[in-house]
């Protein structure tokens, strides 16, 4: 960790503030699965709307992150309340399995931070079975002709192109670690084969020559041919949605960790170099690196995820390369600490200024995965995060 610009005192101070806040917020939200805050109070996505499997309830794609925060806290503190609250989240998620239609490729985001984390820490065989069930659902989304994992089920909106049989999205790089885990857990190579075929397809079709990545690529679901790329949650089709860059950056790093395939590390580094080159002087990350200057929309979640991926890259590169990645990660985390975090007792969230997508009506809100990845990044800097990806 030499030649970087952060002190052990700063890391310890931020972690102590995280622990203080999680202590009381976890008690308040122990019966919820939050996504955001409304007037400072966590909402709850653990319900179910029987008229719509796609409702933002128990099947909601972010429903693993609160459990992940609780497992990270248990790993740090060994306080049994965190284990109890995290196990409660995992049991609630069982409701999502039976809804089926509301489950998309996001099962990695949902069951890696919950069931895989639980199995790693406790050896609970119920958690093992849940994680394997989720991995089988993900493997079932594989398209062998195009060698990609289908992202979403058909979209419910009327009057739009709702046929998503050929759609893959960059975010899935965070779901395929569930497949690597399943092969490591069972010795059955099929899961890892699917994950690597998908990662290879993404490497060859999503990553542009300049190191930026597409959000969505559509393939012909029958013959696998490339059809077109979409801007998705970013500003435009040929733009550069920042959270998508981070799903690619850290996602390829995860694939490298599970496979040792050098091209995955090289790809993670290429995306990282593009990302680092675009970090503004104030380190406030926009929703899209190619958005107009005004309105100055930000996405704090992208900064937190990028920091995690950059620290992971720093761990595996040569000594002379480490400082560049660490320096960028610390710059992002310090900017979040100084400008985008609510450390007060008035709000259940940590990060403000998260944005789900450029064209949504709401921007600059708290989003649970921003909190999760900020926490993971700080524990990584400390050297003792729980790694379940
Ligand atoms: N996986 C969807 C998102 O990043 O918003």
Tab-separated table of N, CA and C in Angstrom, residues 165-300:
chain	number	residue	atom	x	y	z
A	165	UNK	N	-35.489	-11.380	-26.046
A	165	UNK	CA	-34.888	-12.720	-26.071
A	165	UNK	C	-33.413	-12.684	-26.410
A	166	UNK	N	-32.988	-11.674	-27.201
A	166	UNK	CA	-31.582	-11.608	-27.619
A	166	UNK	C	-30.767	-10.569	-26.870
A	167	UNK	N	-31.278	-10.069	-25.754
A	167	UNK	CA	-30.581	-8.988	-25.058
A	167	UNK	C	-29.633	-9.493	-23.974
A	168	UNK	N	-28.408	-8.998	-24.047
A	168	UNK	CA	-27.446	-9.216	-22.948
A	168	UNK	C	-27.029	-7.837	-22.439
A	169	UNK	N	-26.698	-7.726	-21.167
A	169	UNK	CA	-26.292	-6.413	-20.637
A	169	UNK	C	-25.020	-6.553	-19.807
A	170	UNK	N	-24.280	-5.443	-19.743
A	170	UNK	CA	-22.955	-5.461	-19.106
A	170	UNK	C	-23.053	-5.834	-17.626
A	171	UNK	N	-24.172	-5.488	-16.990
A	171	UNK	CA	-24.374	-5.743	-15.557
A	171	UNK	C	-24.197	-7.227	-15.203
A	172	UNK	N	-24.453	-8.087	-16.199
A	172	UNK	CA	-24.424	-9.536	-15.935
A	172	UNK	C	-23.025	-10.024	-15.538
A	173	UNK	N	-22.001	-9.195	-15.801
A	173	UNK	CA	-20.663	-9.596	-15.358
A	173	UNK	C	-20.611	-9.764	-13.843
A	174	UNK	N	-21.582	-9.157	-13.140
A	174	UNK	CA	-21.662	-9.330	-11.681
A	174	UNK	C	-22.523	-10.515	-11.284
A	175	UNK	N	-23.289	-11.054	-12.228
A	175	UNK	CA	-24.105	-12.228	-11.906
A	175	UNK	C	-23.351	-13.527	-12.156
A	176	UNK	N	-22.470	-13.522	-13.169
A	176	UNK	CA	-21.807	-14.788	-13.495
A	176	UNK	C	-20.874	-15.313	-12.396
A	177	UNK	N	-20.413	-14.505	-11.446
A	177	UNK	CA	-19.656	-15.136	-10.350
A	177	UNK	C	-20.473	-16.187	-9.593
A	178	UNK	N	-21.794	-16.104	-9.667
A	178	UNK	CA	-22.610	-17.161	-9.045
A	178	UNK	C	-22.377	-18.495	-9.767
A	179	UNK	N	-22.139	-18.428	-11.077
A	179	UNK	CA	-21.868	-19.650	-11.840
A	179	UNK	C	-20.476	-20.192	-11.509
A	180	UNK	N	-19.506	-19.291	-11.383
A	180	UNK	CA	-18.165	-19.760	-10.975
A	180	UNK	C	-18.266	-20.431	-9.612
A	181	UNK	N	-19.019	-19.795	-8.712
A	181	UNK	CA	-19.169	-20.365	-7.363
A	181	UNK	C	-19.786	-21.774	-7.465
A	182	UNK	N	-20.804	-21.918	-8.329
A	182	UNK	CA	-21.501	-23.208	-8.409
A	182	UNK	C	-20.554	-24.311	-8.880
A	183	UNK	N	-19.676	-23.985	-9.821
A	183	UNK	CA	-18.693	-25.002	-10.248
A	183	UNK	C	-17.712	-25.294	-9.117
A	184	UNK	N	-17.272	-24.248	-8.434
A	184	UNK	CA	-16.320	-24.462	-7.325
A	184	UNK	C	-16.983	-25.285	-6.218
A	185	UNK	N	-18.292	-25.096	-6.027
A	185	UNK	CA	-18.983	-25.796	-4.939
A	185	UNK	C	-19.322	-27.239	-5.298
A	186	UNK	N	-19.557	-27.517	-6.588
A	186	UNK	CA	-20.062	-28.845	-6.970
A	186	UNK	C	-19.077	-29.653	-7.807
A	187	UNK	N	-18.045	-29.020	-8.327
A	187	UNK	CA	-17.093	-29.624	-9.275
A	187	UNK	C	-17.723	-29.911	-10.632
A	188	UNK	N	-18.934	-29.452	-10.867
A	188	UNK	CA	-19.572	-29.610	-12.181
A	188	UNK	C	-19.130	-28.445	-13.060
A	189	UNK	N	-18.407	-28.712	-14.165
A	189	UNK	CA	-17.821	-27.603	-14.939
A	189	UNK	C	-18.827	-26.792	-15.749
A	190	UNK	N	-20.064	-27.277	-15.893
A	190	UNK	CA	-21.011	-26.604	-16.800
A	190	UNK	C	-21.193	-25.125	-16.450
A	191	UNK	N	-21.308	-24.836	-15.159
A	191	UNK	CA	-21.604	-23.458	-14.748
A	191	UNK	C	-20.476	-22.517	-15.177
A	192	UNK	N	-19.250	-22.942	-14.906
A	192	UNK	CA	-18.089	-22.110	-15.265
A	192	UNK	C	-17.961	-21.993	-16.789
A	193	UNK	N	-18.292	-23.070	-17.508
A	193	UNK	CA	-18.221	-23.005	-18.978
A	193	UNK	C	-19.178	-21.934	-19.502
A	194	UNK	N	-20.389	-21.914	-18.953
A	194	UNK	CA	-21.375	-20.902	-19.372
A	194	UNK	C	-20.865	-19.506	-19.024
A	195	UNK	N	-20.346	-19.366	-17.803
A	195	UNK	CA	-19.863	-18.043	-17.372
A	195	UNK	C	-18.753	-17.550	-18.298
A	196	UNK	N	-17.812	-18.428	-18.632
A	196	UNK	CA	-16.679	-17.991	-19.470
A	196	UNK	C	-17.130	-17.719	-20.903
A	197	UNK	N	-18.066	-18.531	-21.414
A	197	UNK	CA	-18.576	-18.239	-22.768
A	197	UNK	C	-19.236	-16.864	-22.790
A	198	UNK	N	-20.010	-16.571	-21.745
A	198	UNK	CA	-20.668	-15.259	-21.675
A	198	UNK	C	-19.612	-14.149	-21.576
A	199	UNK	N	-18.653	-14.333	-20.685
A	199	UNK	CA	-17.626	-13.290	-20.503
A	199	UNK	C	-16.860	-13.057	-21.811
A	200	UNK	N	-16.577	-14.129	-22.551
A	200	UNK	CA	-15.865	-13.978	-23.832
A	200	UNK	C	-16.710	-13.179	-24.823
A	201	UNK	N	-18.019	-13.482	-24.856
A	201	UNK	CA	-18.908	-12.743	-25.764
A	201	UNK	C	-18.919	-11.263	-25.400
A	202	UNK	N	-19.009	-10.976	-24.110
A	202	UNK	CA	-19.037	-9.575	-23.666
A	202	UNK	C	-17.715	-8.890	-24.015
A	203	UNK	N	-16.613	-9.610	-23.798
A	203	UNK	CA	-15.291	-9.029	-24.086
A	203	UNK	C	-15.200	-8.655	-25.582
A	204	UNK	N	-15.792	-9.506	-26.429
A	204	UNK	CA	-15.637	-9.292	-27.874
A	204	UNK	C	-16.680	-8.355	-28.471
A	205	UNK	N	-17.799	-8.133	-27.788
A	205	UNK	CA	-18.852	-7.332	-28.420
A	205	UNK	C	-19.234	-6.067	-27.643
A	206	UNK	N	-18.982	-6.031	-26.340
A	206	UNK	CA	-19.392	-4.853	-25.550
A	206	UNK	C	-18.276	-3.828	-25.401
A	207	UNK	N	-17.033	-4.304	-25.366
A	207	UNK	CA	-15.926	-3.394	-25.042
A	207	UNK	C	-15.454	-2.714	-26.324
A	208	UNK	N	-15.508	-1.389	-26.316
A	208	UNK	CA	-15.132	-0.624	-27.507
A	208	UNK	C	-13.612	-0.426	-27.541
A	209	UNK	N	-13.073	-0.033	-28.698
A	209	UNK	CA	-11.610	0.141	-28.807
A	209	UNK	C	-11.039	1.124	-27.779
A	210	UNK	N	-11.842	2.117	-27.347
A	210	UNK	CA	-11.295	3.100	-26.390
A	210	UNK	C	-11.400	2.633	-24.941
A	211	UNK	N	-11.916	1.424	-24.717
A	211	UNK	CA	-12.014	0.899	-23.347
A	211	UNK	C	-13.367	1.156	-22.700
A	212	UNK	N	-14.241	1.928	-23.350
A	212	UNK	CA	-15.590	2.110	-22.803
A	212	UNK	C	-16.455	0.914	-23.205
A	213	UNK	N	-17.613	0.786	-22.547
A	213	UNK	CA	-18.466	-0.388	-22.834
A	213	UNK	C	-19.900	0.039	-23.133
A	214	UNK	N	-20.557	-0.761	-23.963
A	214	UNK	CA	-21.997	-0.619	-24.183
A	214	UNK	C	-22.742	-1.088	-22.941
A	215	UNK	N	-23.973	-0.591	-22.775
A	215	UNK	CA	-24.811	-1.170	-21.726
A	215	UNK	C	-25.518	-2.428	-22.239
A	216	UNK	N	-26.232	-2.307	-23.356
A	216	UNK	CA	-27.039	-3.431	-23.860
A	216	UNK	C	-26.562	-3.798	-25.260
A	217	UNK	N	-26.435	-5.098	-25.510
A	217	UNK	CA	-26.220	-5.562	-26.884
A	217	UNK	C	-27.318	-6.562	-27.213
A	218	UNK	N	-27.919	-6.382	-28.394
A	218	UNK	CA	-28.944	-7.319	-28.853
A	218	UNK	C	-28.352	-8.266	-29.891
A	219	UNK	N	-28.565	-9.554	-29.673
A	219	UNK	CA	-28.140	-10.584	-30.625
A	219	UNK	C	-29.391	-11.243	-31.201
A	220	UNK	N	-29.239	-11.841	-32.373
A	220	UNK	CA	-30.328	-12.662	-32.898
A	220	UNK	C	-30.404	-13.913	-32.016
A	221	UNK	N	-31.546	-14.143	-31.360
A	221	UNK	CA	-31.593	-15.263	-30.412
A	221	UNK	C	-31.556	-16.630	-31.099
A	222	UNK	N	-31.714	-16.667	-32.436
A	222	UNK	CA	-31.699	-17.958	-33.145
A	222	UNK	C	-30.324	-18.301	-33.700
A	223	UNK	N	-29.609	-17.292	-34.255
A	223	UNK	CA	-28.287	-17.625	-34.803
A	223	UNK	C	-27.149	-16.908	-34.060
A	224	UNK	N	-27.486	-16.063	-33.098
A	224	UNK	CA	-26.467	-15.430	-32.261
A	224	UNK	C	-25.776	-14.242	-32.884
A	225	UNK	N	-26.203	-13.812	-34.092
A	225	UNK	CA	-25.508	-12.680	-34.724
A	225	UNK	C	-25.792	-11.363	-34.009
A	226	UNK	N	-24.766	-10.512	-33.970
A	226	UNK	CA	-24.905	-9.167	-33.377
A	226	UNK	C	-25.959	-8.393	-34.162
A	227	UNK	N	-26.899	-7.752	-33.465
A	227	UNK	CA	-27.890	-6.898	-34.150
A	227	UNK	C	-27.572	-5.429	-33.899
A	228	UNK	N	-27.609	-5.001	-32.620
A	228	UNK	CA	-27.260	-3.604	-32.348
A	228	UNK	C	-26.983	-3.400	-30.862
A	229	UNK	N	-26.382	-2.248	-30.555
A	229	UNK	CA	-26.123	-1.884	-29.154
A	229	UNK	C	-27.054	-0.747	-28.761
A	230	UNK	N	-27.477	-0.743	-27.513
A	230	UNK	CA	-28.362	0.300	-26.992
A	230	UNK	C	-27.670	1.037	-25.829
A	231	UNK	N	-28.085	2.285	-25.661
A	231	UNK	CA	-27.538	3.078	-24.548
A	231	UNK	C	-28.088	2.684	-23.190
A	232	UNK	N	-29.249	2.063	-23.185
A	232	UNK	CA	-29.827	1.579	-21.933
A	232	UNK	C	-29.994	2.674	-20.898
A	233	UNK	N	-29.369	2.506	-19.755
A	233	UNK	CA	-29.537	3.460	-18.656
A	233	UNK	C	-28.635	4.698	-18.788
A	234	UNK	N	-27.853	4.725	-19.867
A	234	UNK	CA	-27.003	5.882	-20.109
A	234	UNK	C	-27.712	6.945	-20.924
A	235	UNK	N	-26.922	7.913	-21.414
A	235	UNK	CA	-27.480	9.072	-22.102
A	235	UNK	C	-27.947	8.729	-23.525
A	236	UNK	N	-27.143	7.964	-24.265
A	236	UNK	CA	-27.476	7.680	-25.667
A	236	UNK	C	-26.805	6.377	-26.096
A	237	UNK	N	-27.177	5.898	-27.294
A	237	UNK	CA	-26.684	4.592	-27.743
A	237	UNK	C	-25.154	4.502	-27.783
A	238	UNK	N	-24.489	5.568	-28.192
A	238	UNK	CA	-23.023	5.497	-28.280
A	238	UNK	C	-22.347	6.232	-27.127
A	239	UNK	N	-23.079	6.386	-26.023
A	239	UNK	CA	-22.489	7.108	-24.891
A	239	UNK	C	-21.866	6.124	-23.903
A	240	UNK	N	-21.687	6.546	-22.686
A	240	UNK	CA	-20.839	5.774	-21.780
A	240	UNK	C	-21.397	5.880	-20.352
A	241	UNK	N	-22.415	5.063	-20.093
A	241	UNK	CA	-23.090	5.031	-18.791
A	241	UNK	C	-22.064	4.621	-17.728
A	242	UNK	N	-21.858	5.474	-16.746
A	242	UNK	CA	-20.718	5.233	-15.847
A	242	UNK	C	-20.886	3.966	-15.016
A	243	UNK	N	-22.096	3.693	-14.521
A	243	UNK	CA	-22.223	2.465	-13.721
A	243	UNK	C	-21.972	1.237	-14.592
A	244	UNK	N	-22.385	1.322	-15.860
A	244	UNK	CA	-22.093	0.221	-16.778
A	244	UNK	C	-20.589	0.011	-16.931
A	245	UNK	N	-19.830	1.128	-16.961
A	245	UNK	CA	-18.357	0.985	-17.063
A	245	UNK	C	-17.842	0.219	-15.844
A	246	UNK	N	-18.448	0.520	-14.679
A	246	UNK	CA	-17.946	-0.127	-13.459
A	246	UNK	C	-18.374	-1.591	-13.371
A	247	UNK	N	-19.581	-1.904	-13.906
A	247	UNK	CA	-19.947	-3.335	-13.925
A	247	UNK	C	-18.936	-4.101	-14.778
A	248	UNK	N	-18.456	-3.458	-15.852
A	248	UNK	CA	-17.464	-4.118	-16.700
A	248	UNK	C	-16.103	-4.185	-16.027
A	249	UNK	N	-15.677	-3.044	-15.467
A	249	UNK	CA	-14.349	-2.942	-14.842
A	249	UNK	C	-14.182	-3.996	-13.732
A	250	UNK	N	-15.064	-3.927	-12.755
A	250	UNK	CA	-14.949	-4.852	-11.614
A	250	UNK	C	-15.401	-6.258	-12.042
A	251	UNK	N	-16.371	-6.319	-12.963
A	251	UNK	CA	-16.885	-7.618	-13.400
A	251	UNK	C	-15.808	-8.468	-14.067
A	252	UNK	N	-15.026	-7.870	-14.974
A	252	UNK	CA	-13.953	-8.665	-15.604
A	252	UNK	C	-12.883	-9.040	-14.588
A	253	UNK	N	-12.688	-8.172	-13.607
A	253	UNK	CA	-11.731	-8.505	-12.540
A	253	UNK	C	-12.220	-9.742	-11.775
A	254	UNK	N	-13.538	-9.798	-11.521
A	254	UNK	CA	-14.095	-10.976	-10.835
A	254	UNK	C	-13.880	-12.238	-11.668
A	255	UNK	N	-14.130	-12.118	-12.976
A	255	UNK	CA	-13.938	-13.299	-13.836
A	255	UNK	C	-12.474	-13.725	-13.826
A	256	UNK	N	-11.569	-12.756	-13.799
A	256	UNK	CA	-10.140	-13.099	-13.726
A	256	UNK	C	-9.838	-13.850	-12.431
A	257	UNK	N	-10.428	-13.374	-11.329
A	257	UNK	CA	-10.139	-14.023	-10.041
A	257	UNK	C	-10.581	-15.488	-10.032
A	258	UNK	N	-11.674	-15.777	-10.751
A	258	UNK	CA	-12.179	-17.157	-10.749
A	258	UNK	C	-11.513	-18.047	-11.793
A	259	UNK	N	-10.876	-17.450	-12.799
A	259	UNK	CA	-10.398	-18.275	-13.927
A	259	UNK	C	-8.906	-18.150	-14.202
A	260	UNK	N	-8.271	-17.067	-13.726
A	260	UNK	CA	-6.868	-16.769	-14.072
A	260	UNK	C	-6.672	-16.503	-15.556
A	261	UNK	N	-7.757	-16.243	-16.291
A	261	UNK	CA	-7.600	-15.977	-17.722
A	261	UNK	C	-7.079	-14.543	-17.913
A	262	UNK	N	-5.886	-14.441	-18.473
A	262	UNK	CA	-5.192	-13.151	-18.552
A	262	UNK	C	-6.012	-12.093	-19.295
A	263	UNK	N	-6.740	-12.520	-20.360
A	263	UNK	CA	-7.522	-11.522	-21.136
A	263	UNK	C	-8.575	-10.833	-20.285
A	264	UNK	N	-9.078	-11.523	-19.256
A	264	UNK	CA	-10.078	-10.877	-18.394
A	264	UNK	C	-9.427	-9.763	-17.570
A	265	UNK	N	-8.222	-10.032	-17.066
A	265	UNK	CA	-7.517	-8.967	-16.333
A	265	UNK	C	-7.174	-7.818	-17.279
A	266	UNK	N	-6.705	-8.158	-18.468
A	266	UNK	CA	-6.356	-7.098	-19.435
A	266	UNK	C	-7.584	-6.248	-19.757
A	267	UNK	N	-8.745	-6.911	-19.867
A	267	UNK	CA	-9.979	-6.177	-20.187
A	267	UNK	C	-10.387	-5.296	-19.007
A	268	UNK	N	-10.297	-5.834	-17.806
A	268	UNK	CA	-10.614	-5.023	-16.619
A	268	UNK	C	-9.712	-3.790	-16.592
A	269	UNK	N	-8.441	-3.973	-16.920
A	269	UNK	CA	-7.498	-2.848	-16.891
A	269	UNK	C	-7.820	-1.830	-17.989
A	270	UNK	N	-8.195	-2.332	-19.157
A	270	UNK	CA	-8.549	-1.398	-20.253
A	270	UNK	C	-9.722	-0.524	-19.857
A	271	UNK	N	-10.749	-1.150	-19.280
A	271	UNK	CA	-11.930	-0.365	-18.871
A	271	UNK	C	-11.522	0.587	-17.742
A	272	UNK	N	-10.678	0.095	-16.839
A	272	UNK	CA	-10.221	0.938	-15.727
A	272	UNK	C	-9.465	2.162	-16.253
A	273	UNK	N	-8.626	1.962	-17.257
A	273	UNK	CA	-7.840	3.095	-17.785
A	273	UNK	C	-8.771	4.134	-18.410
A	274	UNK	N	-9.786	3.643	-19.117
A	274	UNK	CA	-10.776	4.578	-19.686
A	274	UNK	C	-11.471	5.333	-18.552
A	275	UNK	N	-11.857	4.592	-17.507
A	275	UNK	CA	-12.587	5.220	-16.392
A	275	UNK	C	-11.699	6.260	-15.700
A	276	UNK	N	-10.471	5.858	-15.388
A	276	UNK	CA	-9.566	6.771	-14.666
A	276	UNK	C	-9.328	8.046	-15.486
A	277	UNK	N	-9.163	7.866	-16.807
A	277	UNK	CA	-8.903	9.031	-17.669
A	277	UNK	C	-10.076	10.005	-17.678
A	278	UNK	N	-11.255	9.523	-17.323
A	278	UNK	CA	-12.455	10.372	-17.365
A	278	UNK	C	-12.898	10.884	-15.995
A	279	UNK	N	-12.173	10.529	-14.934
A	279	UNK	CA	-12.554	11.045	-13.605
A	279	UNK	C	-12.302	12.548	-13.589
A	280	UNK	N	-13.345	13.353	-13.313
A	280	UNK	CA	-13.131	14.807	-13.298
A	280	UNK	C	-12.249	15.227	-12.115
A	281	UNK	N	-11.759	16.460	-12.138
A	281	UNK	CA	-10.881	16.940	-11.068
A	281	UNK	C	-11.540	16.833	-9.695
A	282	UNK	N	-12.861	17.102	-9.646
A	282	UNK	CA	-13.538	17.041	-8.339
A	282	UNK	C	-13.959	15.614	-7.970
A	283	UNK	N	-13.669	14.653	-8.853
A	283	UNK	CA	-13.954	13.219	-8.623
A	283	UNK	C	-15.451	12.928	-8.441
A	284	UNK	N	-16.299	13.856	-8.866
A	284	UNK	CA	-17.744	13.578	-8.841
A	284	UNK	C	-18.108	12.912	-10.164
A	285	UNK	N	-18.616	11.704	-10.070
A	285	UNK	CA	-18.853	10.911	-11.279
A	285	UNK	C	-20.249	11.208	-11.825
A	286	UNK	N	-20.330	11.551	-13.119
A	286	UNK	CA	-21.648	11.801	-13.719
A	286	UNK	C	-22.392	10.487	-13.963
A	287	UNK	N	-23.623	10.574	-14.418
A	287	UNK	CA	-24.339	9.335	-14.772
A	287	UNK	C	-23.746	8.739	-16.041
A	288	UNK	N	-23.284	9.617	-16.917
A	288	UNK	CA	-22.742	9.155	-18.201
A	288	UNK	C	-21.551	10.050	-18.519
A	289	UNK	N	-20.423	9.456	-18.897
A	289	UNK	CA	-19.249	10.281	-19.196
A	289	UNK	C	-19.471	11.154	-20.430
A	290	UNK	N	-20.519	10.820	-21.233
A	290	UNK	CA	-20.749	11.620	-22.450
A	290	UNK	C	-22.066	12.379	-22.385
A	291	UNK	N	-22.554	12.624	-21.178
A	291	UNK	CA	-23.795	13.405	-21.033
A	291	UNK	C	-23.488	14.884	-21.242
A	292	UNK	N	-24.537	15.698	-21.537
A	292	UNK	CA	-24.305	17.149	-21.617
A	292	UNK	C	-23.832	17.676	-20.267
A	293	UNK	N	-23.139	18.823	-20.274
A	293	UNK	CA	-22.631	19.378	-19.006
A	293	UNK	C	-23.758	19.751	-18.051
A	294	UNK	N	-24.872	20.236	-18.615
A	294	UNK	CA	-26.044	20.583	-17.805
A	294	UNK	C	-27.246	19.781	-18.278
A	295	UNK	N	-28.088	19.266	-17.391
A	295	UNK	CA	-27.924	19.275	-15.940
A	295	UNK	C	-26.755	18.393	-15.512
A	296	UNK	N	-26.118	18.779	-14.411
A	296	UNK	CA	-24.917	18.077	-13.946
A	296	UNK	C	-25.306	16.865	-13.092
A	297	UNK	N	-25.972	15.922	-13.738
A	297	UNK	CA	-26.397	14.728	-13.007
A	297	UNK	C	-25.195	13.912	-12.541
A	298	UNK	N	-25.289	13.394	-11.325
A	298	UNK	CA	-24.207	12.565	-10.768
A	298	UNK	C	-24.718	11.158	-10.488
A	299	UNK	N	-23.773	10.231	-10.323
A	299	UNK	CA	-24.121	8.908	-9.793
A	299	UNK	C	-23.036	8.450	-8.829
A	300	UNK	N	-23.309	8.635	-7.547
A	300	UNK	CA	-22.330	8.255	-6.527
A	300	UNK	C	-22.100	6.739	-6.510
